[in-house]
Amino acid sequence: MKIILVGASGDVGQAAHAELSKRHQIIRVGRKTGDVIADIADRRSIEAMYDQIGAFDAVVSAAGDVHFAPLTEQTETSFRLGLDHKVMGQVNLVLAGLPRISDNGSFTLTSGVLDRDPIVSGTAAATANGALAGFVTGAAIEMVRGLRINVVSPGLLDASEARYGAAFPGHERVSSARVGRAFAKSVEGAITGQVIVVG
Amino acid sequence: MKIILVGASGDVGQAAHAELSKRHQIIRVGRKTGDVIADIADRRSIEAMYDQIGAFDAVVSAAGDVHFAPLTEQTETSFRLGLDHKVMGQVNLVLAGLPRISDNGSFTLTSGVLDRDPIVSGTAAATANGALAGFVTGAAIEMVRGLRINVVSPGLLDASEARYGAAFPGHERVSSARVGRAFAKSVEGAITGQVIVVG
């Protein structure tokens, strides 16, 4: 398969790449580095990415910014980042990709653990994660041409420990290999409309 | 208790009012009618509403627009309505209400059935509902001063049958009385961080 991997340079993106690149052609996409440069915050940048790549069989998104802060310090602007970038950015990858993706292709998005196991300062992330779960639940029954859609919801990756570990007291860390296999389950399997928990 | 009821004139708002007004003082808020006029799409309108009302013990929100359309016909603009209004509007009610609400007060939001039991054309609604579930999960552990937060997730109300029934084939209808009691459970009970399903 020819797979577009958005957010390829992040910890989750690298985990997906390590597993999927064993068997598939991967087009790495990032804001600053990659085979193709694109920013999912901008619908036109997404369209240009698809124009540049041409035909493809699957989209894997491991992209999406969100602002971490205590709830009482979240402003409308800071809170909206997660809705605009992590949610609407990934939704736009799907909306713009629908008319272009091959028959029987798949979209696999990334959310995270915080809507089922919250942490302090994680409310905007929990909101974005919940939105993505709702999105794939709704979108899966509207897919055409054998298309599928899922979202991978990983716990904190071992690879992310140094940067984020202190904010996740007591959370089990998950191996990058397990996260990579979750993306393979979505892309190579047959399930749709699922939140694939890795926790 | 003195309870602010936002979206009081809708089917869900009337269900909440019928139950809560038996025992509490209700300030009805709406875009066009009510004791106080406010639009949750506008953070300044929310602030003005709180300024006008003064001290209060609970907020019940039954407000939030979302666009229904087949997924392939959703544009970025149409899809964003649910994130901007139903999600960010209700989030802003909480963010702006946090420094004003009485100790041991509560926030109760409204989502809906579509993130757990989807229908065609309901993906934007499913996304908004999931976001609100994530929001209360995250926000509940950050509440101060004994505050609580929940979201009521009702199925299609019997009162909404004439307008929306055809879009919900086979969905069980729920009585307005049951929906009203779900709000009482949140406001008068002690639970927090819960999605209160009425389905």
Tab-separated table of C-alpha atoms in Angstrom:
chain	number	residue	atom	x	y	z
A	1	MET	CA	0.000	0.000	0.000
A	2	LYS	CA	0.945	3.616	-0.467
A	3	ILE	CA	0.309	5.290	2.899
A	4	ILE	CA	0.373	9.005	3.704
A	5	LEU	CA	1.740	9.477	7.244
A	6	VAL	CA	1.019	12.955	8.617
A	7	GLY	CA	3.001	13.993	11.670
A	8	ALA	CA	5.698	11.503	10.801
A	9	SER	CA	8.457	13.033	12.926
A	10	GLY	CA	6.640	12.895	16.270
A	11	ASP	CA	6.867	10.018	18.729
A	12	VAL	CA	3.573	8.494	17.575
A	13	GLY	CA	4.413	9.097	13.923
A	14	GLN	CA	7.752	7.364	14.296
A	15	ALA	CA	6.048	4.405	15.985
A	16	ALA	CA	3.599	4.123	13.097
A	17	HIS	CA	6.407	4.437	10.570
A	18	ALA	CA	8.555	1.750	12.197
A	19	GLU	CA	5.749	-0.808	11.879
A	20	LEU	CA	4.087	0.184	8.607
A	21	SER	CA	7.303	0.780	6.629
A	22	LYS	CA	8.115	-2.947	6.959
A	23	ARG	CA	5.432	-3.750	4.414
A	24	HIS	CA	4.300	-0.507	2.729
A	25	GLN	CA	5.436	2.600	0.888
A	26	ILE	CA	5.215	5.532	3.320
A	27	ILE	CA	4.973	9.190	2.301
A	28	ARG	CA	6.125	11.148	5.341
A	29	VAL	CA	4.404	14.505	5.856
A	30	GLY	CA	5.322	17.186	8.382
A	31	ARG	CA	5.155	20.911	9.026
A	32	LYS	CA	8.925	21.325	8.748
A	33	THR	CA	10.388	18.011	7.617
A	34	GLY	CA	9.257	15.092	5.508
A	35	ASP	CA	8.813	13.919	1.949
A	36	VAL	CA	6.004	16.477	1.672
A	37	ILE	CA	5.537	19.633	3.769
A	38	ALA	CA	2.005	20.456	4.968
A	39	ASP	CA	0.214	21.934	7.989
A	40	ILE	CA	-3.156	20.406	8.844
A	41	ALA	CA	-4.241	23.696	10.435
A	42	ASP	CA	-4.719	25.004	6.875
A	43	ARG	CA	-7.245	23.264	4.617
A	44	ARG	CA	-5.448	24.630	1.512
A	45	SER	CA	-2.180	23.112	2.714
A	46	ILE	CA	-3.967	19.752	3.036
A	47	GLU	CA	-5.380	20.049	-0.490
A	48	ALA	CA	-1.931	20.935	-1.854
A	49	MET	CA	-0.452	17.898	-0.075
A	50	TYR	CA	-2.979	15.567	-1.701
A	51	ASP	CA	-2.406	17.219	-5.103
A	52	GLN	CA	1.333	16.668	-4.795
A	53	ILE	CA	1.072	13.027	-3.694
A	54	GLY	CA	-1.540	11.766	-6.149
A	55	ALA	CA	-3.087	8.314	-5.692
A	56	PHE	CA	-2.872	6.677	-2.248
A	57	ASP	CA	-4.435	3.837	-0.256
A	58	ALA	CA	-4.425	5.022	3.340
A	59	VAL	CA	-3.961	8.088	5.512
A	60	VAL	CA	-2.420	7.786	8.961
A	61	SER	CA	-2.503	10.971	11.004
A	62	ALA	CA	-0.330	11.347	14.093
A	63	ALA	CA	-0.665	15.126	14.104
A	64	GLY	CA	-2.542	17.607	16.233
A	65	ASP	CA	-1.597	20.337	18.688
A	66	VAL	CA	-3.415	21.040	21.939
A	67	HIS	CA	-2.704	23.431	24.812
A	68	PHE	CA	-2.026	22.020	28.279
A	69	ALA	CA	-2.895	24.350	31.184
A	70	PRO	CA	-4.920	24.301	34.394
A	71	LEU	CA	-8.588	24.718	33.545
A	72	THR	CA	-8.833	28.071	35.349
A	73	GLU	CA	-5.976	29.394	33.194
A	74	GLN	CA	-7.425	28.255	29.856
A	75	THR	CA	-8.662	31.143	27.744
A	76	GLU	CA	-11.020	30.777	24.835
A	77	THR	CA	-8.016	31.125	22.503
A	78	SER	CA	-5.834	28.567	24.279
A	79	PHE	CA	-8.683	26.069	24.597
A	80	ARG	CA	-9.674	26.449	20.951
A	81	LEU	CA	-6.245	25.271	19.727
A	82	GLY	CA	-7.155	21.635	20.306
A	83	LEU	CA	-10.504	22.008	18.538
A	84	ASP	CA	-8.960	23.878	15.616
A	85	HIS	CA	-5.800	21.834	15.148
A	86	LYS	CA	-6.095	18.360	16.633
A	87	VAL	CA	-9.813	17.967	15.825
A	88	MET	CA	-10.586	20.127	12.784
A	89	GLY	CA	-7.158	19.481	11.262
A	90	GLN	CA	-7.645	15.712	11.356
A	91	VAL	CA	-11.299	16.056	10.268
A	92	ASN	CA	-10.130	18.122	7.302
A	93	LEU	CA	-7.625	15.411	6.359
A	94	VAL	CA	-10.623	13.080	6.059
A	95	LEU	CA	-13.030	15.503	4.361
A	96	ALA	CA	-10.419	16.489	1.755
A	97	GLY	CA	-9.169	12.924	1.383
A	98	LEU	CA	-12.558	11.260	0.840
A	99	PRO	CA	-12.870	12.016	-2.892
A	100	ARG	CA	-9.212	11.109	-3.517
A	101	ILE	CA	-8.477	7.911	-1.566
A	102	SER	CA	-8.492	4.525	-3.332
A	103	ASP	CA	-11.455	2.158	-2.988
A	104	ASN	CA	-11.258	0.098	0.221
A	105	GLY	CA	-8.776	2.578	1.692
A	106	SER	CA	-8.645	3.728	5.283
A	107	PHE	CA	-8.175	6.759	7.498
A	108	THR	CA	-6.518	6.294	10.879
A	109	LEU	CA	-6.382	9.257	13.269
A	110	THR	CA	-4.695	9.683	16.656
A	111	SER	CA	-6.308	10.844	19.908
A	112	GLY	CA	-4.874	9.909	23.329
A	113	VAL	CA	-5.548	8.601	26.808
A	114	LEU	CA	-6.830	11.733	28.530
A	115	ASP	CA	-10.555	11.405	27.852
A	116	ARG	CA	-10.576	8.038	29.660
A	117	ASP	CA	-7.822	8.631	32.233
A	118	PRO	CA	-7.550	12.385	32.847
A	119	ILE	CA	-4.643	14.376	34.256
A	120	VAL	CA	-4.438	17.889	35.675
A	121	SER	CA	-4.110	20.491	32.890
A	122	GLY	CA	-5.335	17.981	30.307
A	123	THR	CA	-8.940	19.113	29.817
A	124	ALA	CA	-8.442	20.598	26.345
A	125	ALA	CA	-6.717	17.375	25.269
A	126	ALA	CA	-9.503	15.261	26.773
A	127	THR	CA	-12.020	17.331	24.825
A	128	ALA	CA	-10.155	16.854	21.540
A	129	ASN	CA	-9.763	13.112	22.146
A	130	GLY	CA	-13.471	12.704	22.845
A	131	ALA	CA	-14.320	14.659	19.720
A	132	LEU	CA	-12.196	12.325	17.585
A	133	ALA	CA	-13.872	9.252	19.092
A	134	GLY	CA	-17.268	10.742	18.241
A	135	PHE	CA	-16.073	11.634	14.769
A	136	VAL	CA	-14.988	8.135	13.777
A	137	THR	CA	-18.152	6.656	15.297
A	138	GLY	CA	-20.283	8.936	13.159
A	139	ALA	CA	-18.140	8.916	10.024
A	140	ALA	CA	-17.730	5.130	9.826
A	141	ILE	CA	-21.391	4.593	8.909
A	142	GLU	CA	-21.162	7.256	6.191
A	143	MET	CA	-18.103	5.838	4.432
A	144	VAL	CA	-18.474	4.916	0.755
A	145	ARG	CA	-16.539	2.594	-1.617
A	146	GLY	CA	-15.445	0.222	1.160
A	147	LEU	CA	-13.555	2.954	3.012
A	148	ARG	CA	-12.879	2.617	6.730
A	149	ILE	CA	-11.976	4.986	9.587
A	150	ASN	CA	-10.568	4.446	13.087
A	151	VAL	CA	-8.713	6.392	15.746
A	152	VAL	CA	-5.749	5.099	17.779
A	153	SER	CA	-5.830	6.226	21.422
A	154	PRO	CA	-2.399	5.578	22.934
A	155	GLY	CA	-1.285	6.098	26.492
A	156	LEU	CA	1.936	7.997	27.109
A	157	LEU	CA	4.645	6.458	24.932
A	158	ASP	CA	7.890	5.327	26.513
A	159	ALA	CA	9.585	7.514	23.909
A	160	SER	CA	7.756	10.564	25.347
A	161	GLU	CA	8.762	9.894	28.958
A	162	ALA	CA	11.532	12.480	29.210
A	163	ARG	CA	9.394	15.352	27.991
A	164	TYR	CA	5.955	14.560	29.418
A	165	GLY	CA	6.360	11.856	32.042
A	166	ALA	CA	6.092	14.158	35.060
A	167	ALA	CA	2.596	15.228	33.985
A	168	PHE	CA	1.301	11.613	33.920
A	169	PRO	CA	1.801	10.267	37.459
A	170	GLY	CA	1.030	6.573	37.702
A	171	HIS	CA	0.005	6.194	34.081
A	172	GLU	CA	1.289	3.001	32.498
A	173	ARG	CA	3.713	3.793	29.701
A	174	VAL	CA	3.125	2.040	26.390
A	175	SER	CA	5.841	0.810	24.078
A	176	SER	CA	6.274	2.381	20.668
A	177	ALA	CA	6.087	-1.123	19.172
A	178	ARG	CA	2.571	-1.650	20.592
A	179	VAL	CA	1.460	1.738	19.273
A	180	GLY	CA	2.846	0.879	15.858
A	181	ARG	CA	0.883	-2.374	15.798
A	182	ALA	CA	-2.340	-0.484	16.589
A	183	PHE	CA	-1.901	1.471	13.366
A	184	ALA	CA	-1.241	-1.773	11.471
A	185	LYS	CA	-4.476	-3.197	12.916
A	186	SER	CA	-6.403	-0.247	11.544
A	187	VAL	CA	-4.674	0.006	8.157
A	188	GLU	CA	-4.276	-3.691	7.343
A	189	GLY	CA	-7.291	-5.081	9.194
A	190	ALA	CA	-11.005	-4.733	8.528
A	191	ILE	CA	-12.388	-2.913	11.572
A	192	THR	CA	-14.046	0.494	11.256
A	193	GLY	CA	-15.557	3.097	13.580
A	194	GLN	CA	-13.337	1.930	16.436
A	195	VAL	CA	-11.275	3.646	19.106
A	196	ILE	CA	-8.197	1.407	19.232
A	197	VAL	CA	-6.967	1.752	22.802
A	198	VAL	CA	-3.281	1.178	23.543
A	199	GLY	CA	-3.013	1.600	27.294
B	1	MET	CA	-31.030	26.812	44.518
B	2	LYS	CA	-30.790	29.590	41.972
B	3	ILE	CA	-30.183	27.856	38.633
B	4	ILE	CA	-29.250	29.455	35.309
B	5	LEU	CA	-30.916	27.479	32.483
B	6	VAL	CA	-29.388	28.289	29.081
B	7	GLY	CA	-31.397	27.195	26.057
B	8	ALA	CA	-34.563	27.182	28.119
B	9	SER	CA	-37.008	27.293	25.199
B	10	GLY	CA	-35.796	24.153	23.396
B	11	ASP	CA	-37.198	20.677	23.951
B	12	VAL	CA	-34.379	19.669	26.305
B	13	GLY	CA	-34.473	23.027	28.077
B	14	GLN	CA	-38.215	22.701	28.693
B	15	ALA	CA	-37.705	19.188	30.048
B	16	ALA	CA	-35.071	20.468	32.463
B	17	HIS	CA	-37.280	23.379	33.481
B	18	ALA	CA	-40.327	21.210	34.142
B	19	GLU	CA	-38.376	19.121	36.661
B	20	LEU	CA	-36.059	21.668	38.262
B	21	SER	CA	-38.648	24.442	38.647
B	22	LYS	CA	-40.552	22.240	41.116
B	23	ARG	CA	-37.889	22.896	43.733
B	24	HIS	CA	-35.637	25.733	42.539
B	25	GLN	CA	-35.521	29.288	41.229
B	26	ILE	CA	-34.800	29.110	37.491
B	27	ILE	CA	-33.352	31.981	35.431
B	28	ARG	CA	-34.306	31.184	31.837
B	29	VAL	CA	-31.742	32.270	29.223
B	30	GLY	CA	-32.196	32.216	25.440
B	31	ARG	CA	-31.026	33.887	22.258
B	32	LYS	CA	-34.422	35.455	21.601
B	33	THR	CA	-36.635	34.791	24.609
B	34	GLY	CA	-36.139	34.320	28.333
B	35	ASP	CA	-35.548	36.164	31.567
B	36	VAL	CA	-32.100	37.048	30.218
B	37	ILE	CA	-31.015	37.206	26.552
B	38	ALA	CA	-27.609	35.731	25.656
B	39	ASP	CA	-25.899	33.804	22.843
B	40	ILE	CA	-23.283	31.260	23.910
B	41	ALA	CA	-21.515	31.691	20.565
B	42	ASP	CA	-20.181	34.986	21.931
B	43	ARG	CA	-17.992	34.928	25.046
B	44	ARG	CA	-18.853	38.589	25.759
B	45	SER	CA	-22.548	37.754	25.691
B	46	ILE	CA	-21.902	35.017	28.257
B	47	GLU	CA	-19.987	37.420	30.495
B	48	ALA	CA	-22.792	39.984	30.226
B	49	MET	CA	-25.323	37.301	31.164
B	50	TYR	CA	-23.390	36.400	34.314
B	51	ASP	CA	-22.975	40.091	35.184
B	52	GLN	CA	-26.714	40.645	34.877
B	53	ILE	CA	-27.700	37.593	36.948
B	54	GLY	CA	-25.246	37.931	39.835
B	55	ALA	CA	-24.871	35.095	42.362
B	56	PHE	CA	-26.036	31.601	41.342
B	57	ASP	CA	-25.681	27.979	42.427
B	58	ALA	CA	-25.843	25.963	39.199
B	59	VAL	CA	-25.686	26.280	35.427
B	60	VAL	CA	-27.723	23.963	33.227
B	61	SER	CA	-26.979	24.275	29.514
B	62	ALA	CA	-29.357	22.815	26.953
B	63	ALA	CA	-27.935	24.950	24.150
B	64	GLY	CA	-25.728	24.239	21.163
B	65	ASP	CA	-26.159	24.291	17.399
B	66	VAL	CA	-24.700	21.715	15.033
B	67	HIS	CA	-25.058	21.179	11.276
B	68	PHE	CA	-26.612	17.938	9.998
B	69	ALA	CA	-25.500	16.873	6.514
B	70	PRO	CA	-24.042	13.831	4.756
B	71	LEU	CA	-20.330	13.634	5.510
B	72	THR	CA	-19.361	14.185	1.874
B	73	GLU	CA	-21.369	17.422	1.864
B	74	GLN	CA	-19.886	18.823	5.055
B	75	THR	CA	-17.571	21.758	4.419
B	76	GLU	CA	-15.039	23.034	6.906
B	77	THR	CA	-17.449	25.873	7.724
B	78	SER	CA	-20.517	23.680	8.204
B	79	PHE	CA	-18.607	21.135	10.266
B	80	ARG	CA	-17.051	23.810	12.477
B	81	LEU	CA	-20.466	25.047	13.668
B	82	GLY	CA	-20.768	22.188	16.151
B	83	LEU	CA	-17.236	22.750	17.483
B	84	ASP	CA	-17.733	26.511	17.746
B	85	HIS	CA	-21.260	26.594	19.139
B	86	LYS	CA	-22.218	23.340	20.839
B	87	VAL	CA	-18.696	22.619	22.164
B	88	MET	CA	-16.906	25.961	22.608
B	89	GLY	CA	-20.139	27.715	23.596
B	90	GLN	CA	-20.786	25.294	26.447
B	91	VAL	CA	-17.079	25.230	27.387
B	92	ASN	CA	-17.152	29.034	27.588
B	93	LEU	CA	-20.185	28.872	29.892
B	94	VAL	CA	-18.005	26.836	32.249
B	95	LEU	CA	-14.775	28.839	31.865
B	96	ALA	CA	-16.581	32.146	32.423
B	97	GLY	CA	-18.757	30.691	35.177
B	98	LEU	CA	-15.978	29.118	37.238
B	99	PRO	CA	-14.919	32.282	39.114
B	100	ARG	CA	-18.560	33.287	39.700
B	101	ILE	CA	-20.475	30.164	40.748
B	102	SER	CA	-21.205	29.496	44.443
B	103	ASP	CA	-19.136	26.959	46.400
B	104	ASN	CA	-20.401	23.385	45.858
B	105	GLY	CA	-22.221	24.479	42.707
B	106	SER	CA	-22.514	22.487	39.505
B	107	PHE	CA	-22.372	22.754	35.744
B	108	THR	CA	-24.561	20.422	33.672
B	109	LEU	CA	-24.138	20.420	29.896
B	110	THR	CA	-26.085	18.626	27.153
B	111	SER	CA	-24.669	16.386	24.410
B	112	GLY	CA	-26.781	13.682	22.708
B	113	VAL	CA	-27.019	10.103	21.546
B	114	LEU	CA	-25.117	10.272	18.265
B	115	ASP	CA	-21.605	9.500	19.469
B	116	ARG	CA	-22.817	6.137	20.828
B	117	ASP	CA	-25.615	5.364	18.347
B	118	PRO	CA	-24.846	7.198	15.080
B	119	ILE	CA	-27.215	8.156	12.271
B	120	VAL	CA	-26.550	9.229	8.685
B	121	SER	CA	-25.723	12.960	8.486
B	122	GLY	CA	-24.941	13.040	12.201
B	123	THR	CA	-21.129	13.036	12.173
B	124	ALA	CA	-20.686	16.669	13.226
B	125	ALA	CA	-23.115	16.086	16.094
B	126	ALA	CA	-21.311	12.883	17.104
B	127	THR	CA	-18.047	14.839	17.156
B	128	ALA	CA	-19.507	17.569	19.377
B	129	ASN	CA	-21.054	15.017	21.750
B	130	GLY	CA	-17.770	13.156	22.112
B	131	ALA	CA	-15.950	16.415	22.777
B	132	LEU	CA	-18.353	17.269	25.608
B	133	ALA	CA	-17.884	13.835	27.185
B	134	GLY	CA	-14.120	14.349	27.084
B	135	PHE	CA	-14.503	17.839	28.487
B	136	VAL	CA	-16.423	16.833	31.609
B	137	THR	CA	-14.078	13.875	32.184
B	138	GLY	CA	-11.092	16.209	32.141
B	139	ALA	CA	-12.686	19.189	33.877
B	140	ALA	CA	-14.155	17.215	36.789
B	141	ILE	CA	-10.730	16.515	38.294
B	142	GLU	CA	-9.778	20.193	38.017
B	143	MET	CA	-12.828	21.593	39.775
B	144	VAL	CA	-12.234	23.700	42.897
B	145	ARG	CA	-14.408	24.675	45.899
B	146	GLY	CA	-16.518	21.514	45.733
B	147	LEU	CA	-17.769	22.295	42.235
B	148	ARG	CA	-19.044	19.499	40.003
B	149	ILE	CA	-19.598	19.025	36.255
B	150	ASN	CA	-21.580	16.478	34.218
B	151	VAL	CA	-23.142	16.177	30.778
B	152	VAL	CA	-26.595	14.767	30.022
B	153	SER	CA	-26.705	12.673	26.840
B	154	PRO	CA	-30.345	12.159	25.879
B	155	GLY	CA	-31.753	10.120	23.030
B	156	LEU	CA	-34.312	11.723	20.760
B	157	LEU	CA	-37.025	13.263	22.937
B	158	ASP	CA	-40.646	12.372	22.319
B	159	ALA	CA	-41.238	16.122	22.111
B	160	SER	CA	-38.825	16.290	19.144
B	161	GLU	CA	-40.474	13.471	17.185
B	162	ALA	CA	-42.359	15.624	14.688
B	163	ARG	CA	-39.305	17.602	13.607
B	164	TYR	CA	-36.493	15.049	13.768
B	165	GLY	CA	-38.052	11.595	14.049
B	166	ALA	CA	-37.540	10.606	10.417
B	167	ALA	CA	-33.767	11.012	10.780
B	168	PHE	CA	-33.591	8.557	13.727
B	169	PRO	CA	-34.955	5.248	12.396
B	170	GLY	CA	-35.350	2.665	15.127
B	171	HIS	CA	-33.992	4.863	17.883
B	172	GLU	CA	-35.926	4.542	21.132
B	173	ARG	CA	-37.590	7.819	22.004
B	174	VAL	CA	-37.091	9.104	25.531
B	175	SER	CA	-39.685	10.927	27.567
B	176	SER	CA	-39.156	14.533	28.535
B	177	ALA	CA	-39.817	13.539	32.144
B	178	ARG	CA	-36.848	11.117	32.121
B	179	VAL	CA	-34.609	13.791	30.585
B	180	GLY	CA	-35.705	16.255	33.245
B	181	ARG	CA	-34.783	13.812	35.993
B	182	ALA	CA	-31.297	13.376	34.513
B	183	PHE	CA	-30.692	17.083	35.064
B	184	ALA	CA	-32.006	16.779	38.633
B	185	LYS	CA	-29.573	13.898	39.219
B	186	SER	CA	-26.676	16.098	38.154
B	187	VAL	CA	-27.764	19.299	39.903
B	188	GLU	CA	-29.105	17.858	43.163
B	189	GLY	CA	-26.929	14.741	43.430
B	190	ALA	CA	-23.223	14.370	44.109
B	191	ILE	CA	-21.802	12.746	40.967
B	192	THR	CA	-19.207	14.502	38.843
B	193	GLY	CA	-17.317	13.850	35.620
B	194	GLN	CA	-20.172	11.681	34.330
B	195	VAL	CA	-21.988	11.283	31.031
B	196	ILE	CA	-25.580	10.777	32.200
B	197	VAL	CA	-27.143	8.657	29.474
B	198	VAL	CA	-30.907	8.854	28.906
B	199	GLY	CA	-31.523	6.350	26.154
